[in-house]
């Protein structure tokens, strides 16, 4: 096999994507020019191990808490694909890895070719916005984004409130061929049935009282790009029919117009609801569900991402208090790691913002975090990893939440946006809860 190595290296040099070649001892034999350009290495990687260069590990990935594509290839006998976090001169980067084993005459895997493709998403600790994490559940979710992102398939994001569904939707858009076109958000929870059709499809002048001018809809605004239907489970049944028609035919009409318009958008939807249960209860159309759910992606709750809490907390502190160089004590981090975060990443952000305000120095102590958690005025249902509460207990908890919300509404004198911030929830979540109060 060794006599073929020069030819293989020559072949890799002609490839546009970054590639490295290494032996069965993980030692890098060659790295093509595209690899050098992409990852900006200013030193030779030849002779070093792949896990040392990419991860700064002292042992192979599968012995250091990461998924190792070599171990997978040895087990399966064929090419493997994984998502890794790589160290680069510009910081950490999410990288798609595709590894191909090369066998000798006896069928033994003696060399490996690895193609690397950085995931086109906002990422890393050095950014104040973007996806941050390295826990297995988070990386699995991001791997699904990497797989489906470049396609045209409709994606349904499933997860609890506060898990970052809009950020993941943006990542899907960034990873697609539509990345330079618009990314448009439809906040389904805040739209009434009368407004939904006009917001989505637009309207003609005079179509209804107050329609003083022609207005394009969000579908038209997203032309060529991605339309993100946030909280799609809140779409009223009559409007589900019209959305389904557009998904099936690719056409729609503005309110007050007979002209048929064609749309060119990719649909990404998100919900915290159990749409399958809603279908069974007749609250969501089954045909619409299957149209939207071509490729479902489950977003993990923060309580399943313990390894990411420190990374997120530090990044969020930089975001909420950029003028201060705040740090967290070990005791504060231990407390956060043990907390269940029913509000997920959004709640962590609010906790960090309150803790920063409670801290006079530069070190946030456990006491600051405890006070920050205790000051949350709304008593939300604690979704722990322990068994779920019974239906009776669940109804009681919901009633407590509703009573607390009614009290806050009676005493609050500011805007709805200010109330949402005070409660530690998004405006969309607040509108959902207000609508529930009227039922």
Coordinates of C-alpha atoms in Angstrom, one line a residue:
X1 CA 0.0 0.0 0.0
X2 CA 2.9 2.4 0.8
X3 CA 3.8 2.8 -2.9
X4 CA 0.4 4.4 -3.5
X5 CA 0.8 7.1 -0.9
X6 CA 2.4 9.7 -3.2
X7 CA -0.4 9.3 -5.7
X8 CA -3.0 9.6 -2.9
X9 CA -1.4 12.7 -1.5
X10 CA -1.3 14.2 -5.0
X11 CA -5.0 13.5 -5.4
X12 CA -5.8 15.2 -2.1
X13 CA -4.0 18.3 -3.1
X14 CA -6.4 18.7 -6.0
X15 CA -9.4 18.7 -3.8
X16 CA -11.1 22.0 -2.9
X17 CA -12.2 20.9 0.5
X18 CA -9.8 20.5 3.5
X19 CA -8.4 16.9 3.8
X20 CA -5.8 15.2 5.9
X21 CA -4.4 11.7 5.6
X22 CA -3.3 9.7 8.6
X23 CA -2.3 6.1 9.5
X24 CA -3.8 3.6 11.9
X25 CA -1.8 5.2 14.8
X26 CA -3.6 8.5 14.2
X27 CA -0.4 10.1 12.9
X28 CA -1.0 12.7 10.2
X29 CA 0.9 11.9 6.9
X30 CA -0.4 14.7 4.7
X31 CA -2.6 17.8 4.9
X32 CA -3.6 19.5 1.6
X33 CA -3.4 23.2 0.9
X34 CA -7.1 23.7 1.4
X35 CA -6.7 22.4 5.0
X36 CA -3.9 24.9 5.6
X37 CA -6.0 27.8 4.2
X38 CA -9.2 26.9 5.9
X39 CA -7.8 26.3 9.4
X40 CA -4.9 28.7 9.2
X41 CA -2.3 26.5 10.6
X42 CA 1.1 28.3 10.9
X43 CA 2.9 25.1 11.9
X44 CA 3.4 21.7 10.4
X45 CA 0.9 19.1 11.4
X46 CA 2.8 16.2 9.8
X47 CA 3.7 13.5 12.3
X48 CA 1.4 14.8 14.9
X49 CA -1.8 12.9 15.9
X50 CA -5.2 14.1 14.6
X51 CA -6.6 14.2 18.2
X52 CA -3.7 16.5 19.3
X53 CA -4.0 18.9 16.4
X54 CA -7.8 19.2 16.3
X55 CA -8.7 18.8 20.0
X56 CA -5.5 19.2 22.0
X57 CA -6.2 15.8 23.5
X58 CA -3.5 13.5 24.8
X59 CA -5.5 10.4 23.8
X60 CA -7.8 9.4 20.9
X61 CA -11.3 11.0 20.9
X62 CA -13.1 7.9 22.1
X63 CA -10.8 7.9 25.2
X64 CA -11.4 11.6 25.8
X65 CA -15.1 11.9 25.8
X66 CA -15.7 12.5 22.1
X67 CA -17.1 10.3 19.3
X68 CA -14.2 8.9 17.3
X69 CA -14.9 8.4 13.6
X70 CA -11.9 6.0 13.3
X71 CA -13.3 3.8 16.0
X72 CA -16.7 3.9 14.2
X73 CA -15.1 3.0 10.9
X74 CA -13.2 0.1 12.4
X75 CA -16.5 -1.2 13.8
X76 CA -18.6 -0.6 10.7
X77 CA -16.0 -1.2 8.0
X78 CA -17.0 1.8 5.9
X79 CA -17.0 5.6 5.9
X80 CA -18.3 7.5 8.9
X81 CA -19.6 11.0 9.5
X82 CA -19.6 13.0 12.8
X83 CA -19.7 16.5 14.1
X84 CA -16.7 17.7 16.2
X85 CA -15.6 20.8 18.0
X86 CA -12.1 21.7 16.6
X87 CA -9.5 24.1 17.9
X88 CA -8.4 26.6 15.3
X89 CA -6.3 29.8 15.4
X90 CA -9.6 31.7 15.3
X91 CA -11.1 29.8 18.2
X92 CA -13.3 26.8 18.5
X93 CA -15.3 25.7 15.5
X94 CA -18.0 23.2 14.8
X95 CA -16.7 20.9 12.0
X96 CA -18.4 18.2 9.9
X97 CA -16.0 15.2 9.6
X98 CA -16.3 12.6 6.9
X99 CA -13.8 9.8 7.3
X100 CA -13.0 7.2 4.7
X101 CA -10.9 4.1 5.6
X102 CA -8.4 2.8 3.1
X103 CA -7.7 -0.9 3.2
X104 CA -4.6 -2.9 2.2
X105 CA -4.6 -6.2 0.2
X106 CA -5.5 -8.1 3.3
X107 CA -8.6 -5.9 3.9
X108 CA -7.1 -4.2 6.9
X109 CA -7.7 -0.5 7.5
X110 CA -4.3 1.0 7.4
X111 CA -4.9 4.6 6.4
X112 CA -7.7 7.1 6.8
X113 CA -8.7 10.2 4.7
X114 CA -10.6 12.8 6.6
X115 CA -12.6 15.6 5.0
X116 CA -13.4 18.6 7.1
X117 CA -16.2 21.1 6.5
X118 CA -16.8 23.9 9.1
X119 CA -20.5 24.2 9.8
X120 CA -21.9 27.5 8.6
X121 CA -23.5 28.7 11.9
X122 CA -22.8 31.4 14.4
X123 CA -20.8 29.6 17.0
X124 CA -18.2 29.5 19.7
X125 CA -17.5 31.2 23.0
X126 CA -16.0 34.3 21.4
X127 CA -19.3 35.4 19.9
X128 CA -22.0 37.1 21.9
X129 CA -24.7 35.6 19.7
X130 CA -25.0 32.1 18.4
X131 CA -25.1 28.4 19.3
X132 CA -22.8 27.4 22.1
X133 CA -22.3 23.9 23.5
X134 CA -20.3 20.7 23.4
X135 CA -22.5 18.2 25.3
X136 CA -23.5 15.0 23.4
X137 CA -27.2 15.9 23.1
X138 CA -26.3 19.4 21.8
X139 CA -23.8 18.1 19.2
X140 CA -26.2 15.4 18.1
X141 CA -28.8 18.1 17.5
X142 CA -26.2 20.2 15.6
X143 CA -25.2 17.2 13.5
X144 CA -28.9 16.9 12.4
X145 CA -28.8 20.6 11.5
X146 CA -25.6 20.0 9.4
X147 CA -27.2 17.1 7.6
X148 CA -30.5 18.7 6.7
X149 CA -29.3 22.3 6.4
X150 CA -28.1 22.2 2.8
X151 CA -31.3 20.4 1.6
X152 CA -34.7 21.9 0.7
X153 CA -36.6 19.6 3.2
X154 CA -39.1 21.2 5.6
X155 CA -37.8 21.0 9.2
X156 CA -39.8 20.8 12.4
X157 CA -38.0 21.9 15.6
X158 CA -39.4 20.3 18.7
X159 CA -38.5 21.3 22.2
X160 CA -39.5 23.2 25.4
X161 CA -39.8 26.9 25.5
X162 CA -36.4 28.7 25.9
X163 CA -34.3 26.0 24.2
X164 CA -33.2 28.3 21.4
X165 CA -35.5 27.2 18.5
X166 CA -35.1 30.5 16.6
X167 CA -31.3 30.2 16.8
X168 CA -31.4 26.7 15.4
X169 CA -33.8 27.9 12.6
X170 CA -31.3 30.6 11.8
X171 CA -28.5 28.0 11.8
X172 CA -30.5 25.9 9.3
X173 CA -30.8 28.9 7.1
X174 CA -27.1 29.7 7.3
X175 CA -26.2 26.2 6.4
X176 CA -28.5 26.2 3.3
X177 CA -28.0 27.5 -0.2
X178 CA -30.5 30.2 0.7
X179 CA -28.2 31.8 3.3
X180 CA -27.8 35.1 1.4
X181 CA -31.6 35.4 1.0
X182 CA -34.0 36.6 3.8
X183 CA -34.7 34.8 7.0
X184 CA -38.2 35.8 8.1
X185 CA -39.9 34.9 11.4
X186 CA -43.6 34.4 11.7
X187 CA -44.6 34.6 15.4
X188 CA -47.7 32.4 15.2
X189 CA -48.5 32.7 18.9
X190 CA -49.0 36.5 18.8
X191 CA -51.2 36.5 15.7
X192 CA -55.0 36.4 15.9
X193 CA -57.0 34.4 13.4
X194 CA -58.1 37.7 11.7
X195 CA -54.5 38.9 11.4
X196 CA -52.8 35.7 10.5
X197 CA -53.8 35.5 6.8
X198 CA -53.0 39.2 6.2
X199 CA -49.6 38.9 7.9
X200 CA -48.7 35.8 6.1
X201 CA -50.0 36.4 2.6
X202 CA -50.4 40.2 2.5
X203 CA -53.4 42.2 1.5
X204 CA -54.6 44.6 -1.2
X205 CA -55.7 48.1 -0.6
X206 CA -59.4 48.2 0.6
X207 CA -59.4 44.5 1.4
X208 CA -60.8 45.3 4.8
X209 CA -61.4 48.2 7.1
X210 CA -58.0 49.9 7.8
X211 CA -56.3 48.4 4.7
X212 CA -55.3 51.8 3.3
X213 CA -52.5 50.5 1.2
X214 CA -51.3 47.3 -0.4
X215 CA -49.0 45.4 1.8
X216 CA -46.9 42.4 1.0
X217 CA -47.0 39.4 3.4
X218 CA -44.2 37.6 5.2
X219 CA -44.2 34.8 2.6
X220 CA -43.4 37.4 -0.1
X221 CA -40.8 39.0 2.1
X222 CA -39.0 35.7 2.5
X223 CA -38.9 35.0 -1.2
X224 CA -35.8 32.9 -2.0
X225 CA -35.0 32.4 1.6
X226 CA -36.4 30.7 4.7
X227 CA -39.8 31.3 6.4
X228 CA -39.6 30.3 10.1
X229 CA -43.1 29.5 11.6
X230 CA -42.4 29.9 15.3
X231 CA -45.0 28.1 17.6
X232 CA -46.8 26.6 14.7
X233 CA -49.0 24.7 17.1
X234 CA -50.8 27.9 17.9
X235 CA -52.1 28.4 14.3
X236 CA -55.9 28.4 14.3
X237 CA -57.5 25.4 12.4
X238 CA -59.1 27.6 9.7
X239 CA -55.7 29.1 8.9
X240 CA -54.0 25.7 8.9
X241 CA -56.1 24.8 5.8
X242 CA -54.7 27.9 3.9
X243 CA -51.1 27.2 5.0
X244 CA -51.5 23.6 3.9
X245 CA -52.7 24.7 0.5
X246 CA -49.6 26.9 0.1
X247 CA -47.3 24.1 1.1
X248 CA -48.9 21.7 -1.3
X249 CA -49.2 24.0 -4.3
X250 CA -46.5 26.6 -3.7
X251 CA -49.1 29.3 -4.4
X252 CA -51.2 31.8 -2.4
X253 CA -53.4 34.9 -2.8
X254 CA -53.2 38.2 -1.0
X255 CA -56.3 39.0 1.0
X256 CA -58.7 40.8 -1.3
X257 CA -57.0 39.6 -4.5
X258 CA -57.8 36.9 -7.0
X259 CA -54.3 36.8 -8.4
X260 CA -52.5 33.6 -7.7
X261 CA -48.9 34.2 -6.6
X262 CA -46.1 31.6 -6.4
X263 CA -43.8 31.3 -3.5
X264 CA -40.2 30.1 -3.3
X265 CA -39.4 29.6 0.4
X266 CA -38.1 26.9 2.6
X267 CA -40.3 26.2 5.6
X268 CA -38.8 25.7 9.1
X269 CA -41.3 25.3 11.9
X270 CA -41.0 25.1 15.7
X271 CA -43.3 24.2 18.6
X272 CA -43.2 23.3 22.3
X273 CA -46.5 21.5 21.9
X274 CA -47.1 17.8 21.3
X275 CA -48.4 18.1 17.7
X276 CA -49.1 14.3 17.5
X277 CA -51.4 14.6 20.5
X278 CA -53.0 17.7 19.0
X279 CA -53.6 15.7 15.8
X280 CA -55.2 12.9 17.8
X281 CA -57.4 15.5 19.5
X282 CA -58.5 17.1 16.3
X283 CA -56.6 20.4 17.1
X284 CA -54.0 20.1 14.4
X285 CA -54.4 18.9 10.8
X286 CA -52.7 15.5 10.2
X287 CA -51.8 16.4 6.6
X288 CA -50.3 19.7 7.6
X289 CA -48.3 17.9 10.4
X290 CA -46.7 15.6 7.8
X291 CA -46.0 18.4 5.4
X292 CA -44.1 20.4 8.1
X293 CA -42.4 17.4 9.7
X294 CA -40.3 16.1 6.8
X295 CA -37.3 16.2 9.1
X296 CA -37.9 16.6 12.8
X297 CA -35.1 17.8 15.1
X298 CA -35.4 17.5 18.9
X299 CA -33.8 20.3 20.9
X300 CA -32.5 19.1 24.2
X301 CA -33.6 21.0 27.4
X302 CA -30.8 22.6 29.4
X303 CA -31.1 20.1 32.2
X304 CA -29.8 17.5 29.7
X305 CA -26.8 19.7 28.8
X306 CA -24.9 19.9 32.1
X307 CA -21.6 20.2 30.4
X308 CA -22.8 23.4 28.6
X309 CA -24.0 25.4 31.6
X310 CA -20.6 26.9 32.4
X311 CA -19.9 27.8 28.7
X312 CA -23.4 29.4 28.4
X313 CA -23.3 31.2 31.7
X314 CA -19.9 32.9 30.8
X315 CA -21.1 33.8 27.3
X316 CA -24.4 35.2 28.7
X317 CA -22.6 37.3 31.3
X318 CA -20.5 38.8 28.5
X319 CA -23.8 39.6 26.7
X320 CA -25.8 41.1 29.6
X321 CA -22.9 43.0 31.2
X322 CA -20.3 43.6 28.4
X323 CA -18.7 46.6 30.2
X324 CA -17.8 44.4 33.2
X325 CA -15.4 41.5 33.4
X326 CA -17.5 39.3 35.6
X327 CA -16.6 35.8 36.6
X328 CA -18.5 33.0 38.4
X329 CA -17.2 31.3 41.5
X330 CA -17.0 27.5 41.6
X331 CA -19.8 27.4 44.2
X332 CA -22.1 29.5 41.9
X333 CA -21.3 27.1 39.0
X334 CA -22.1 24.1 41.1
X335 CA -25.4 25.6 42.1
X336 CA -26.3 26.3 38.5
X337 CA -25.3 22.8 37.4
X338 CA -27.7 21.3 40.0
X339 CA -30.6 23.6 39.0
X340 CA -33.3 22.2 36.7
X341 CA -33.9 25.3 34.5
X342 CA -37.6 24.9 33.6
X343 CA -37.1 28.0 31.4
X344 CA -34.0 26.5 29.8
X345 CA -31.4 28.9 28.2
X346 CA -33.7 31.9 28.3
X347 CA -34.1 31.4 32.1
X348 CA -30.3 31.1 32.5
X349 CA -29.9 34.4 30.6
X350 CA -32.3 36.1 33.0
X351 CA -30.6 34.6 36.0
X352 CA -27.2 35.9 34.8
X353 CA -28.6 39.3 34.2
X354 CA -30.2 39.5 37.7
X355 CA -27.0 38.1 39.3
X356 CA -24.9 40.7 37.5
X357 CA -27.2 43.4 38.9
X358 CA -27.0 42.0 42.4
X359 CA -23.2 41.7 42.4
X360 CA -21.2 44.8 43.3
X361 CA -17.8 43.3 42.6
X362 CA -16.4 41.3 39.7
X363 CA -17.1 37.8 41.2
X364 CA -20.6 36.4 41.1
X365 CA -21.0 34.2 44.2
X366 CA -23.5 31.4 44.9
X367 CA -25.5 33.8 47.1
X368 CA -26.0 36.1 44.1
X369 CA -27.3 33.2 41.9
X370 CA -29.6 31.9 44.7
X371 CA -31.1 35.3 45.1
X372 CA -31.5 35.6 41.4
X373 CA -33.3 32.3 41.1
X374 CA -35.5 33.1 44.2
X375 CA -36.6 36.5 42.8
X376 CA -38.3 34.9 39.8
X377 CA -41.9 36.1 40.4
X378 CA -43.7 33.3 38.4
X379 CA -43.7 29.8 39.8
X380 CA -43.3 27.6 36.8
X381 CA -43.8 23.9 36.6
X382 CA -40.5 22.2 37.5
X383 CA -39.8 19.7 34.6
X384 CA -37.3 17.6 36.4
X385 CA -35.8 14.3 35.3
X386 CA -37.8 12.6 38.0
X387 CA -41.2 11.0 37.1
X388 CA -43.8 13.4 35.7
X389 CA -46.6 14.6 38.0
X390 CA -50.0 13.1 37.8
X391 CA -52.8 14.8 35.9
X392 CA -54.3 16.1 39.1
X393 CA -50.9 17.6 40.3
X394 CA -50.3 19.0 36.8
X395 CA -53.6 20.8 36.7
X396 CA -53.0 22.2 40.2
X397 CA -49.6 23.5 39.1
X398 CA -51.1 25.1 36.1
X399 CA -53.7 26.8 38.2
X400 CA -51.0 28.2 40.6
X401 CA -49.2 29.6 37.5
X402 CA -52.5 31.2 36.2
X403 CA -53.3 32.7 39.6
X404 CA -49.8 34.2 39.8
X405 CA -50.1 35.6 36.3
X406 CA -53.4 37.2 37.1
X407 CA -51.8 38.8 40.1
X408 CA -49.0 40.2 38.0
X409 CA -51.4 41.5 35.4
X410 CA -53.4 43.4 38.1
X411 CA -50.3 45.0 39.6
X412 CA -48.2 45.7 36.5
X413 CA -48.4 49.1 35.0
X414 CA -45.9 48.9 32.2
X415 CA -45.9 47.3 28.7
X416 CA -46.4 43.7 27.9
X417 CA -42.7 43.5 26.9
X418 CA -41.7 44.8 30.3
X419 CA -44.0 42.3 32.0
X420 CA -42.5 39.4 30.0
X421 CA -39.0 40.4 31.0
X422 CA -40.1 40.7 34.6
X423 CA -41.5 37.2 34.5
X424 CA -38.4 35.8 32.8
X425 CA -40.3 34.6 29.7
X426 CA -40.4 35.7 26.1
X427 CA -43.2 38.0 24.8
X428 CA -44.5 35.0 22.7
X429 CA -44.7 32.8 25.8
X430 CA -46.5 35.6 27.6
X431 CA -49.1 36.0 24.8
X432 CA -49.7 32.2 24.9
X433 CA -50.3 32.3 28.6
X434 CA -52.7 35.3 28.3
X435 CA -54.6 33.5 25.6
X436 CA -54.9 30.5 27.9
X437 CA -56.3 32.7 30.6
X438 CA -59.3 33.5 28.4
X439 CA -60.1 29.9 27.7

